[in-house]
Amino acid sequence: MKVKNIISLMVLSVLCFFHTDAIAKEPVKPNIIVVYMDDLGYGDLSAYGATELSTPNIDVLANEGIKFTNGYATSSTCTPSRYGLLTGVYPWRNSKAKILPGSAPLIISTEQETLPKMLKRAGYHTGIVGKWHLGLGDGNLNWNGHIKPGPNEVGFDEAYILAATQDRVPTVYIDNGYVDGLDPKDPIQVSYKKNFEGEPTGKDNPELTTLKWHHGHNNSIVNGIPRIGFMKGGEAAKWSDVDMADHFLNKAQNYVRKNKNNPFFLYYALQQPHVPRTPHPRFAGKSGMGPRGDVILEADWVIGEFMKTLKEEGVLENTLIVFSSDNGPVLQDGYYDDAMEKVGKHTPAGVLRGGKYSLFDAGTRVPFMVYWKGTVKAKVSDALVSQVDLLASLAELLNVDTEEGDSQDILSALLGKSKKGRKDIVLEAGSKTSYRAGDWVMIPPYKGAKMSWHSFVESGIDMEFQLYNLKEDPSQQNNLAKSNPKQLKKMLAKFEGIRGKGYSNIKK
Ligand code: NG6
Ligand code: CA
């Protein structure tokens, strides 16, 4: 080899060295998918110990990814949990982050940092398919025009949503700010105050209903199901309840197909197993547990199909999937649908106490897994992790600036590299909050009913302090507040340091 050639070879290898170094620093950009269930409990999946229901497709995510045993939603109801997930801010900081009617204005400020905005800064295309429930418009909403601000204005490039819940009007899908399939000659009217003249209601026309209401849910009737809220018109745009799972699946699959060549973020928010539970006839009766079990099987099938699409489109190995639920389980939530009668030996909350609406652990501790084929190794993790942390942690993964606050960077725990997650967390039920630190949870005294009169779920409310060690006592049977005053005092001080003093509803 000539000297000249040797020199150029040396120069080349030095250049190559710097080049690979530069590549190594460039963050990997996996597609990111958050699969979010509605009211799925800690014990509702076979991967989390259910023996009466089999969920093989969702189990893949748990058994081949990181299965968290201490994964939390911020709250025990939907709107606040979704607020926490998308903004990285504890929802009790926003007094409007409570279960919203379908006509409520948007509660996320368009100025605010959000998970999809952060991902857009990292070069992602962002989409949402499914349940929104964070309000729409700014108070003067015209359902027949451009519905905004909404998801598109807080960071989603594409948004195909149901406005609030399946049991609330308007019972139509909204496609990037416009009611899907609306006939302009048949405009929609929506009210949460009074009925429209001549329109039947669940209360006055039970003969027109195919599902009976138990509490609430006795306003406008759509597809035989009485709902919360009144609605008139928009006939052609009304959704089919039994087709909803297939419909959203289709939209989610199409989103993946369309965006497979660029990094994408999909927030896929399924409606199951929230009420009204309306399995497609393919799944009706399949669980032997009534519609609640059936729609869990339906959701499991949906996830299987969705995973097939990721594989077929060649993106499965390059996609980080987070699976969780917005709050704990409930059986009776407004309709007579056999959920209580047919539950049998199934325990939707597993060993945990309470459920949806509850300050007890089953309100907020939910299935939580991170699956990233080829990158994340299967593991069960006891690290304390919360949905509120996704914003800061994913920003860390992608090397994007975002302010850490309530949302903490626990990326190592989320990827199974560290056993350490958060040190502590404030949990919420309605307007009441509790505090978990390590294995301990402290519920301060509150005034209120111990049992929800409508859902028959224990609220976790008590006039006395409650202190539990969740490792030794996951079912929260032994209140240690009196026997361990030192631990109680320590936790109260830390809780009040984060939460401030004005949290109690007891007048002194
Ligand atoms: C409650 C409803 C309940 C459910 C819940 C929202 C009544 C009495 N109960 O107000 O059925 O819709 O709101 O659930 O109307 S969540 O999962 O979206 O938070
Ligand atoms: Ca919910």
Short mmCIF file of C-alpha atoms and ligand atoms in Angstrom, two decimals:
data_model
loop_
_atom_site.label_atom_id
_atom_site.label_comp_id
_atom_site.label_asym_id
_atom_site.label_seq_id
_atom_site.Cartn_x
_atom_site.Cartn_y
_atom_site.Cartn_z
CA MET A 1 0.00 0.00 0.00
CA LYS A 2 1.31 3.42 -0.88
CA VAL A 3 1.95 5.90 1.91
CA LYS A 4 -0.75 8.17 0.49
CA ASN A 5 -3.27 5.34 0.67
CA ILE A 6 -2.27 4.46 4.22
CA ILE A 7 -2.80 8.07 5.27
CA SER A 8 -6.21 8.28 3.64
CA LEU A 9 -7.17 5.00 5.32
CA MET A 10 -6.15 6.42 8.67
CA VAL A 11 -8.09 9.63 8.07
CA LEU A 12 -11.07 7.55 7.04
CA SER A 13 -11.01 5.40 10.17
CA VAL A 14 -10.75 8.51 12.39
CA LEU A 15 -13.71 10.02 10.57
CA CYS A 16 -15.63 6.76 10.92
CA PHE A 17 -14.89 6.70 14.63
CA PHE A 18 -16.35 10.18 15.11
CA HIS A 19 -19.24 9.37 12.87
CA THR A 20 -20.35 6.26 14.82
CA ASP A 21 -19.87 8.24 18.01
CA ALA A 22 -22.21 10.90 16.69
CA ILE A 23 -24.76 8.25 15.69
CA ALA A 24 -24.60 6.66 19.13
CA LYS A 25 -25.57 9.96 20.71
CA GLU A 26 -28.59 10.45 18.51
CA PRO A 27 -31.51 9.12 20.61
CA VAL A 28 -33.38 6.13 19.26
CA LYS A 29 -36.87 7.07 18.32
CA PRO A 30 -39.18 4.12 18.78
CA ASN A 31 -42.80 4.59 17.93
CA ILE A 32 -44.67 5.12 21.16
CA ILE A 33 -48.14 3.75 21.82
CA VAL A 34 -50.12 4.24 25.01
CA VAL A 35 -52.96 1.73 25.21
CA TYR A 36 -55.33 3.05 27.84
CA MET A 37 -58.27 1.09 29.16
CA ASP A 38 -61.32 2.56 30.90
CA ASP A 39 -62.09 1.10 34.36
CA LEU A 40 -59.97 -2.05 33.97
CA GLY A 41 -58.99 -3.37 37.41
CA TYR A 42 -55.75 -4.67 38.87
CA GLY A 43 -57.17 -8.21 38.88
CA ASP A 44 -58.98 -8.18 35.52
CA LEU A 45 -56.19 -9.72 33.42
CA SER A 46 -54.96 -13.28 33.56
CA ALA A 47 -51.37 -11.93 33.59
CA TYR A 48 -52.29 -10.19 36.85
CA GLY A 49 -53.75 -13.30 38.42
CA ALA A 50 -57.31 -13.53 37.05
CA THR A 51 -58.35 -17.17 36.82
CA GLU A 52 -61.93 -16.74 35.61
CA LEU A 53 -61.07 -14.59 32.59
CA SER A 54 -58.40 -15.32 30.04
CA THR A 55 -56.70 -12.41 28.28
CA PRO A 56 -53.90 -14.04 26.25
CA ASN A 57 -53.20 -11.11 23.95
CA ILE A 58 -52.85 -8.46 26.63
CA ASP A 59 -50.89 -10.99 28.68
CA VAL A 60 -48.19 -10.95 25.99
CA LEU A 61 -47.45 -7.32 26.87
CA ALA A 62 -47.23 -8.21 30.56
CA ASN A 63 -45.29 -11.45 30.24
CA GLU A 64 -42.88 -10.34 27.55
CA GLY A 65 -42.45 -6.80 28.83
CA ILE A 66 -42.13 -5.18 32.25
CA LYS A 67 -45.12 -6.04 34.39
CA PHE A 68 -45.43 -3.48 37.15
CA THR A 69 -47.04 -4.49 40.41
CA ASN A 70 -47.03 -0.94 41.78
CA GLY A 71 -48.22 1.01 38.77
CA TYR A 72 -50.63 3.87 39.37
CA ALA A 73 -53.11 6.11 37.65
CA THR A 74 -53.12 9.52 39.33
CA SER A 75 -56.79 9.22 40.26
CA SER A 76 -59.64 6.80 40.75
CA THR A 77 -61.77 8.36 37.99
CA CYS A 78 -61.29 9.07 34.34
CA THR A 79 -60.91 12.79 33.62
CA PRO A 80 -58.29 13.50 36.28
CA SER A 81 -56.24 10.43 35.38
CA ARG A 82 -56.24 11.38 31.71
CA TYR A 83 -55.27 14.91 32.66
CA GLY A 84 -52.31 13.58 34.67
CA LEU A 85 -51.23 11.23 31.90
CA LEU A 86 -51.27 13.87 29.17
CA THR A 87 -49.99 16.92 31.07
CA GLY A 88 -47.63 15.42 33.63
CA VAL A 89 -49.33 17.53 36.29
CA TYR A 90 -51.16 16.16 39.33
CA PRO A 91 -54.85 16.68 38.52
CA TRP A 92 -55.70 17.97 42.01
CA ARG A 93 -53.80 21.11 41.03
CA ASN A 94 -56.59 21.85 38.53
CA SER A 95 -59.98 22.16 40.22
CA LYS A 96 -61.70 21.48 36.87
CA ALA A 97 -60.09 18.06 36.50
CA LYS A 98 -63.13 16.14 37.76
CA ILE A 99 -65.53 13.81 35.86
CA LEU A 100 -66.82 16.08 33.10
CA PRO A 101 -70.16 16.24 31.31
CA GLY A 102 -69.99 15.80 27.53
CA SER A 103 -70.52 19.53 27.03
CA ALA A 104 -67.69 20.74 29.29
CA PRO A 105 -65.01 23.08 27.92
CA LEU A 106 -61.44 21.85 27.43
CA ILE A 107 -59.59 21.72 30.77
CA ILE A 108 -56.06 21.57 29.35
CA SER A 109 -54.74 25.02 28.50
CA THR A 110 -53.54 25.30 24.90
CA GLU A 111 -50.42 26.97 26.37
CA GLN A 112 -49.67 24.00 28.61
CA GLU A 113 -46.96 21.37 28.08
CA THR A 114 -48.39 18.00 27.06
CA LEU A 115 -47.05 14.56 26.24
CA PRO A 116 -47.94 14.86 22.52
CA LYS A 117 -46.42 18.37 22.32
CA MET A 118 -43.18 17.11 23.80
CA LEU A 119 -43.17 14.24 21.30
CA LYS A 120 -43.81 16.62 18.44
CA ARG A 121 -40.71 18.53 19.48
CA ALA A 122 -38.86 15.22 19.17
CA GLY A 123 -40.12 14.90 15.60
CA TYR A 124 -43.05 12.56 16.16
CA HIS A 125 -46.38 12.51 14.39
CA THR A 126 -49.03 12.34 17.08
CA GLY A 127 -52.49 10.80 17.11
CA ILE A 128 -55.31 9.90 19.44
CA VAL A 129 -57.99 7.31 18.80
CA GLY A 130 -60.72 6.68 21.36
CA LYS A 131 -61.99 8.27 24.52
CA TRP A 132 -61.11 11.89 25.26
CA HIS A 133 -63.11 13.12 28.29
CA LEU A 134 -61.04 16.24 28.86
CA GLY A 135 -63.60 18.73 27.57
CA LEU A 136 -63.98 20.44 24.21
CA GLY A 137 -64.33 24.06 23.14
CA ASP A 138 -64.06 27.21 25.20
CA GLY A 139 -67.59 27.46 26.50
CA ASN A 140 -69.47 28.32 23.31
CA LEU A 141 -69.35 25.02 21.58
CA ASN A 142 -71.09 24.53 18.25
CA TRP A 143 -71.40 20.80 17.66
CA ASN A 144 -72.31 21.48 14.04
CA GLY A 145 -69.22 23.51 13.20
CA HIS A 146 -65.54 23.28 14.06
CA ILE A 147 -65.31 21.82 17.57
CA LYS A 148 -62.26 23.45 19.09
CA PRO A 149 -60.08 23.77 21.05
CA GLY A 150 -59.72 20.05 21.61
CA PRO A 151 -57.07 17.37 21.14
CA ASN A 152 -55.73 18.97 17.95
CA GLU A 153 -55.02 22.19 19.83
CA VAL A 154 -53.10 20.50 22.69
CA GLY A 155 -50.67 18.50 20.60
CA PHE A 156 -52.39 15.84 18.51
CA ASP A 157 -51.86 16.02 14.75
CA GLU A 158 -54.75 13.63 14.32
CA ALA A 159 -57.69 12.99 16.59
CA TYR A 160 -60.57 10.57 16.23
CA ILE A 161 -62.45 10.60 19.50
CA LEU A 162 -65.57 10.14 21.50
CA ALA A 163 -66.06 13.36 23.42
CA ALA A 164 -66.66 12.13 26.96
CA THR A 165 -67.82 8.62 27.85
CA GLN A 166 -69.88 5.96 26.14
CA ASP A 167 -72.72 6.66 28.57
CA ARG A 168 -72.78 10.42 27.90
CA VAL A 169 -74.12 12.43 24.98
CA PRO A 170 -73.30 13.35 22.29
CA THR A 171 -73.12 9.75 21.07
CA VAL A 172 -71.12 10.60 17.95
CA TYR A 173 -67.48 10.39 16.92
CA ILE A 174 -65.46 13.53 16.33
CA ASP A 175 -62.95 13.46 13.51
CA ASN A 176 -60.34 16.20 13.81
CA GLY A 177 -62.84 18.67 15.22
CA TYR A 178 -65.89 17.74 13.14
CA VAL A 179 -68.71 15.33 13.98
CA ASP A 180 -68.12 12.30 11.76
CA GLY A 181 -70.96 11.64 9.33
CA LEU A 182 -73.08 14.62 10.36
CA ASP A 183 -75.88 15.54 7.97
CA PRO A 184 -76.03 19.36 7.96
CA LYS A 185 -79.79 19.11 7.42
CA ASP A 186 -80.10 17.32 10.76
CA PRO A 187 -78.01 19.37 13.21
CA ILE A 188 -77.12 18.15 16.68
CA GLN A 189 -78.23 19.81 19.86
CA VAL A 190 -76.79 18.86 23.22
CA SER A 191 -77.80 19.89 26.72
CA TYR A 192 -76.96 18.68 30.20
CA LYS A 193 -79.68 20.88 31.70
CA LYS A 194 -82.96 20.05 30.06
CA ASN A 195 -84.57 17.78 27.54
CA PHE A 196 -85.53 18.87 24.03
CA GLU A 197 -89.24 19.01 23.45
CA GLY A 198 -90.81 15.77 22.27
CA GLU A 199 -87.67 13.67 22.83
CA PRO A 200 -88.14 10.45 24.80
CA THR A 201 -86.04 9.80 27.92
CA GLY A 202 -85.04 6.73 29.87
CA LYS A 203 -86.99 8.08 32.80
CA ASP A 204 -90.30 8.64 31.01
CA ASN A 205 -90.09 5.99 28.30
CA PRO A 206 -88.68 2.79 29.81
CA GLU A 207 -90.55 0.85 27.08
CA LEU A 208 -88.05 2.22 24.53
CA THR A 209 -84.99 0.98 26.39
CA THR A 210 -83.18 -2.33 25.99
CA LEU A 211 -80.87 -1.70 28.94
CA LYS A 212 -82.34 -0.56 32.27
CA TRP A 213 -80.79 2.28 34.22
CA HIS A 214 -79.90 1.81 37.85
CA HIS A 215 -78.88 5.34 38.80
CA GLY A 216 -78.35 8.43 36.63
CA HIS A 217 -78.38 7.39 32.96
CA ASN A 218 -82.05 8.16 32.44
CA ASN A 219 -81.91 11.01 29.91
CA SER A 220 -81.79 10.66 26.09
CA ILE A 221 -82.13 7.17 24.63
CA VAL A 222 -79.72 6.16 21.86
CA ASN A 223 -79.71 2.63 20.41
CA GLY A 224 -82.09 1.60 23.18
CA ILE A 225 -79.60 2.72 25.84
CA PRO A 226 -80.56 5.59 28.11
CA ARG A 227 -77.64 8.04 28.60
CA ILE A 228 -76.46 10.89 30.76
CA GLY A 229 -77.42 14.19 29.09
CA PHE A 230 -79.89 15.22 26.42
CA MET A 231 -79.37 15.21 22.71
CA LYS A 232 -81.48 15.82 19.63
CA GLY A 233 -80.73 15.40 15.92
CA GLY A 234 -77.53 14.09 14.34
CA GLU A 235 -79.27 10.80 13.52
CA ALA A 236 -76.87 9.73 10.73
CA ALA A 237 -73.81 10.48 12.89
CA LYS A 238 -74.80 8.40 15.90
CA TRP A 239 -72.38 5.62 16.69
CA SER A 240 -73.23 1.95 16.91
CA ASP A 241 -72.32 0.82 20.43
CA VAL A 242 -71.68 -2.81 19.54
CA ASP A 243 -69.35 -1.79 16.70
CA MET A 244 -67.33 0.71 18.73
CA ALA A 245 -64.44 -1.65 19.49
CA ASP A 246 -64.07 -2.63 15.83
CA HIS A 247 -64.44 0.98 14.76
CA PHE A 248 -61.66 2.29 17.00
CA LEU A 249 -59.46 -0.70 16.15
CA ASN A 250 -59.82 0.12 12.49
CA LYS A 251 -58.89 3.75 13.08
CA ALA A 252 -55.87 2.75 15.19
CA GLN A 253 -54.69 0.25 12.55
CA ASN A 254 -55.04 2.85 9.81
CA TYR A 255 -53.10 5.36 11.87
CA VAL A 256 -50.22 2.88 12.15
CA ARG A 257 -50.33 2.04 8.44
CA LYS A 258 -50.25 5.70 7.51
CA ASN A 259 -47.43 6.65 9.85
CA LYS A 260 -45.22 3.58 9.85
CA ASN A 261 -42.42 5.37 8.00
CA ASN A 262 -41.94 8.12 10.55
CA PRO A 263 -41.75 8.04 14.33
CA PHE A 264 -45.30 8.20 15.63
CA PHE A 265 -47.09 8.47 18.94
CA LEU A 266 -50.52 6.91 19.23
CA TYR A 267 -52.70 7.35 22.30
CA TYR A 268 -55.18 4.52 21.86
CA ALA A 269 -57.85 5.00 24.51
CA LEU A 270 -60.28 2.08 24.46
CA GLN A 271 -63.78 2.43 25.90
CA GLN A 272 -63.92 -0.95 27.66
CA PRO A 273 -64.98 -2.06 30.24
CA HIS A 274 -66.75 1.22 31.10
CA VAL A 275 -70.55 1.30 31.00
CA PRO A 276 -72.61 0.75 28.96
CA ARG A 277 -70.85 -2.53 28.26
CA THR A 278 -71.86 -3.38 24.74
CA PRO A 279 -69.92 -6.33 23.38
CA HIS A 280 -70.15 -7.06 19.68
CA PRO A 281 -72.41 -10.10 19.14
CA ARG A 282 -69.20 -12.09 18.45
CA PHE A 283 -68.33 -11.71 22.13
CA ALA A 284 -71.76 -11.57 23.78
CA GLY A 285 -72.08 -14.35 26.32
CA LYS A 286 -68.49 -15.52 25.83
CA SER A 287 -67.21 -14.85 29.35
CA GLY A 288 -70.17 -16.28 31.25
CA MET A 289 -69.78 -13.19 33.39
CA GLY A 290 -72.21 -10.92 31.62
CA PRO A 291 -71.29 -7.95 29.42
CA ARG A 292 -68.46 -6.71 31.66
CA GLY A 293 -66.51 -9.93 31.19
CA ASP A 294 -67.48 -10.06 27.52
CA VAL A 295 -66.08 -6.61 26.74
CA ILE A 296 -62.82 -7.48 28.48
CA LEU A 297 -62.53 -10.48 26.15
CA GLU A 298 -63.44 -8.21 23.26
CA ALA A 299 -60.71 -5.73 24.27
CA ASP A 300 -58.21 -8.57 24.50
CA TRP A 301 -59.09 -9.65 20.97
CA VAL A 302 -58.74 -6.05 19.79
CA ILE A 303 -55.23 -5.82 21.24
CA GLY A 304 -54.31 -9.09 19.55
CA GLU A 305 -55.46 -7.73 16.19
CA PHE A 306 -53.69 -4.46 16.77
CA MET A 307 -50.42 -6.25 17.59
CA LYS A 308 -50.80 -8.26 14.38
CA THR A 309 -50.99 -5.00 12.47
CA LEU A 310 -47.82 -3.70 14.13
CA LYS A 311 -46.11 -6.90 13.07
CA GLU A 312 -47.48 -6.90 9.54
CA GLU A 313 -46.42 -3.30 9.04
CA GLY A 314 -42.93 -4.14 10.25
CA VAL A 315 -42.91 -1.80 13.25
CA LEU A 316 -43.40 -4.18 16.19
CA GLU A 317 -39.71 -4.27 17.13
CA ASN A 318 -39.40 -0.54 16.95
CA THR A 319 -42.39 0.33 19.08
CA LEU A 320 -42.57 1.01 22.79
CA ILE A 321 -46.01 0.15 24.14
CA VAL A 322 -47.32 1.29 27.50
CA PHE A 323 -50.51 -0.42 28.62
CA SER A 324 -52.59 0.79 31.56
CA SER A 325 -56.02 1.78 32.82
CA ASP A 326 -57.45 5.14 33.92
CA ASN A 327 -58.84 3.89 37.22
CA GLY A 328 -59.84 0.79 39.11
CA PRO A 329 -62.78 -1.52 38.51
CA VAL A 330 -66.47 -1.14 39.27
CA LEU A 331 -69.30 -3.60 38.72
CA GLN A 332 -72.46 -1.56 39.22
CA ASP A 333 -71.93 1.78 37.49
CA GLY A 334 -75.38 2.83 36.40
CA TYR A 335 -77.10 0.04 34.46
CA TYR A 336 -78.58 -3.32 35.32
CA ASP A 337 -76.18 -5.38 33.25
CA ASP A 338 -75.55 -8.45 35.42
CA ALA A 339 -72.01 -7.35 36.30
CA MET A 340 -72.60 -7.94 40.01
CA GLU A 341 -74.85 -10.93 39.63
CA LYS A 342 -72.55 -12.87 37.31
CA VAL A 343 -69.11 -11.95 38.62
CA GLY A 344 -68.81 -15.32 40.38
CA LYS A 345 -65.31 -16.00 41.67
CA HIS A 346 -63.70 -13.26 39.59
CA THR A 347 -62.02 -10.49 41.60
CA PRO A 348 -61.67 -7.41 39.36
CA ALA A 349 -59.41 -5.69 41.90
CA GLY A 350 -57.36 -8.80 42.71
CA VAL A 351 -56.29 -8.69 46.35
CA LEU A 352 -56.61 -4.93 46.54
CA ARG A 353 -59.32 -3.13 48.52
CA GLY A 354 -61.84 -0.70 47.03
CA GLY A 355 -62.31 0.08 43.34
CA LYS A 356 -63.23 2.96 41.06
CA TYR A 357 -63.97 6.19 43.03
CA SER A 358 -62.03 4.80 46.01
CA LEU A 359 -59.13 6.11 48.08
CA PHE A 360 -58.26 2.52 48.84
CA ASP A 361 -55.58 1.12 46.59
CA ALA A 362 -57.79 -0.54 43.97
CA GLY A 363 -58.98 2.94 42.95
CA THR A 364 -55.64 3.87 41.44
CA ARG A 365 -53.36 0.81 41.35
CA VAL A 366 -53.92 -0.67 37.91
CA PRO A 367 -52.36 -3.01 35.37
CA PHE A 368 -49.31 -1.20 34.04
CA MET A 369 -46.83 -2.64 31.61
CA VAL A 370 -44.12 -1.50 29.24
CA TYR A 371 -43.44 -3.66 26.20
CA TRP A 372 -40.68 -2.99 23.70
CA LYS A 373 -39.89 -6.08 21.70
CA GLY A 374 -36.20 -6.73 21.35
CA THR A 375 -35.21 -3.91 23.68
CA VAL A 376 -36.94 -4.44 27.00
CA LYS A 377 -36.38 -7.77 28.73
CA ALA A 378 -39.30 -9.54 30.39
CA LYS A 379 -39.47 -8.76 34.09
CA VAL A 380 -41.85 -8.26 36.97
CA SER A 381 -41.07 -4.95 38.62
CA ASP A 382 -42.19 -3.73 42.04
CA ALA A 383 -40.95 -0.20 41.36
CA LEU A 384 -43.43 2.55 42.18
CA VAL A 385 -44.43 4.10 38.86
CA SER A 386 -47.19 6.48 37.82
CA GLN A 387 -48.78 7.47 34.55
CA VAL A 388 -47.93 11.08 35.42
CA ASP A 389 -44.25 10.16 34.86
CA LEU A 390 -44.56 9.27 31.18
CA LEU A 391 -44.00 12.86 30.08
CA ALA A 392 -40.67 13.39 31.89
CA SER A 393 -39.46 9.83 31.32
CA LEU A 394 -40.13 9.75 27.59
CA ALA A 395 -38.59 13.22 27.27
CA GLU A 396 -35.47 11.72 28.84
CA LEU A 397 -35.52 8.81 26.40
CA LEU A 398 -35.70 11.20 23.46
CA ASN A 399 -33.41 13.83 24.87
CA VAL A 400 -36.06 16.56 24.72
CA ASP A 401 -36.27 19.37 27.26
CA THR A 402 -39.30 19.47 29.46
CA GLU A 403 -39.76 20.73 32.98
CA GLU A 404 -39.73 18.10 35.67
CA GLY A 405 -42.30 18.70 38.35
CA ASP A 406 -44.99 16.24 39.33
CA SER A 407 -43.82 14.19 36.35
CA GLN A 408 -40.55 12.53 37.29
CA ASP A 409 -37.92 10.94 35.10
CA ILE A 410 -38.15 7.26 36.05
CA LEU A 411 -37.09 6.00 32.62
CA SER A 412 -34.72 3.38 34.06
CA ALA A 413 -37.53 1.85 36.08
CA LEU A 414 -39.94 1.98 33.14
CA LEU A 415 -37.42 0.13 30.95
CA GLY A 416 -36.76 -2.41 33.69
CA LYS A 417 -33.16 -1.30 34.21
CA SER A 418 -33.69 -0.10 37.74
CA LYS A 419 -35.80 -1.32 40.65
CA LYS A 420 -36.21 2.24 41.81
CA GLY A 421 -39.15 4.23 40.61
CA ARG A 422 -40.65 7.17 42.46
CA LYS A 423 -40.12 7.57 46.17
CA ASP A 424 -43.64 8.73 46.79
CA ILE A 425 -46.88 9.76 45.16
CA VAL A 426 -50.07 11.66 45.93
CA LEU A 427 -53.19 9.69 44.95
CA GLU A 428 -56.64 11.10 44.33
CA ALA A 429 -60.29 10.10 44.60
CA GLY A 430 -62.84 12.82 43.83
CA SER A 431 -61.54 15.84 45.71
CA LYS A 432 -59.75 13.80 48.36
CA THR A 433 -56.11 12.80 48.33
CA SER A 434 -53.90 10.26 50.03
CA TYR A 435 -50.16 9.67 50.07
CA ARG A 436 -48.00 6.66 49.30
CA ALA A 437 -44.28 6.55 50.16
CA GLY A 438 -42.36 3.31 49.71
CA ASP A 439 -44.59 0.49 50.92
CA TRP A 440 -46.68 2.79 53.10
CA VAL A 441 -49.91 4.55 52.33
CA MET A 442 -51.54 7.21 54.49
CA ILE A 443 -55.13 8.34 54.11
CA PRO A 444 -55.91 11.48 56.10
CA PRO A 445 -59.30 11.84 57.83
CA TYR A 446 -62.21 12.94 55.67
CA LYS A 447 -65.93 13.34 56.16
CA GLY A 448 -68.09 11.28 53.83
CA ALA A 449 -69.83 7.98 53.16
CA LYS A 450 -67.78 4.82 53.70
CA MET A 451 -69.60 3.06 50.92
CA SER A 452 -70.77 4.54 47.63
CA TRP A 453 -74.56 4.30 47.62
CA HIS A 454 -74.66 3.80 43.87
CA SER A 455 -71.68 1.62 43.04
CA PHE A 456 -71.33 -0.34 46.27
CA VAL A 457 -67.60 0.37 46.35
CA GLU A 458 -65.82 1.20 49.61
CA SER A 459 -64.73 4.83 49.42
CA GLY A 460 -61.74 4.56 51.77
CA ILE A 461 -63.07 7.57 53.66
CA ASP A 462 -62.86 7.62 57.44
CA MET A 463 -62.83 10.26 60.17
CA GLU A 464 -59.69 8.62 61.58
CA PHE A 465 -56.21 8.56 60.08
CA GLN A 466 -55.42 5.38 58.14
CA LEU A 467 -51.96 3.96 57.67
CA TYR A 468 -51.23 0.71 55.86
CA ASN A 469 -48.13 -1.21 54.91
CA LEU A 470 -49.01 -2.41 51.43
CA LYS A 471 -46.23 -4.94 51.22
CA GLU A 472 -47.37 -6.81 54.31
CA ASP A 473 -51.02 -5.94 53.98
CA PRO A 474 -52.00 -5.37 50.32
CA SER A 475 -55.69 -5.70 51.16
CA GLN A 476 -55.49 -2.81 53.65
CA GLN A 477 -56.97 -4.68 56.58
CA ASN A 478 -54.69 -3.47 59.39
CA ASN A 479 -54.77 0.22 60.13
CA LEU A 480 -51.43 0.98 61.79
CA ALA A 481 -52.07 4.68 62.40
CA LYS A 482 -52.40 4.22 66.16
CA SER A 483 -49.64 1.65 66.60
CA ASN A 484 -47.08 3.50 64.45
CA PRO A 485 -47.54 7.22 65.19
CA LYS A 486 -43.96 7.98 64.15
CA GLN A 487 -44.50 6.72 60.59
CA LEU A 488 -47.84 8.50 60.44
CA LYS A 489 -46.33 11.82 61.50
CA LYS A 490 -43.52 11.51 58.98
CA MET A 491 -45.92 10.77 56.14
CA LEU A 492 -48.34 13.50 57.07
CA ALA A 493 -45.56 16.07 57.06
CA LYS A 494 -44.33 14.96 53.63
CA PHE A 495 -47.86 14.80 52.22
CA GLU A 496 -48.66 18.31 53.45
CA GLY A 497 -45.37 19.51 52.02
CA ILE A 498 -46.56 18.53 48.55
CA ARG A 499 -50.29 18.96 48.90
CA GLY A 500 -50.47 22.04 51.10
CA LYS A 501 -52.76 22.31 54.10
CA GLY A 502 -56.15 23.02 52.57
CA TYR A 503 -57.06 19.46 51.59
CA SER A 504 -59.33 18.47 54.46
CA ASN A 505 -63.12 18.67 54.22
CA ILE A 506 -63.54 18.51 57.99
CA LYS A 507 -64.41 21.83 59.62
CA LYS A 508 -62.36 22.46 62.71
C1 NG6 B 1 -70.42 8.99 37.00
C2 NG6 B 1 -71.48 8.07 36.44
C3 NG6 B 1 -70.82 6.77 36.04
C4 NG6 B 1 -69.67 7.01 35.10
C5 NG6 B 1 -68.70 8.00 35.72
C6 NG6 B 1 -67.57 8.39 34.84
C7 NG6 B 1 -73.69 8.49 37.48
C8 NG6 B 1 -74.49 8.37 38.72
N1 NG6 B 1 -72.50 7.86 37.46
O1 NG6 B 1 -70.97 10.23 37.28
O2 NG6 B 1 -71.75 5.92 35.45
O3 NG6 B 1 -70.13 7.51 33.88
O4 NG6 B 1 -69.39 9.19 36.05
O5 NG6 B 1 -66.68 7.35 34.73
O6 NG6 B 1 -74.09 9.15 36.57
S1 NG6 B 1 -65.22 7.68 34.29
O7 NG6 B 1 -64.54 6.39 34.22
O8 NG6 B 1 -65.32 8.32 33.01
O9 NG6 B 1 -64.65 8.52 35.32
CA CA B 2 -62.60 5.34 33.79
#
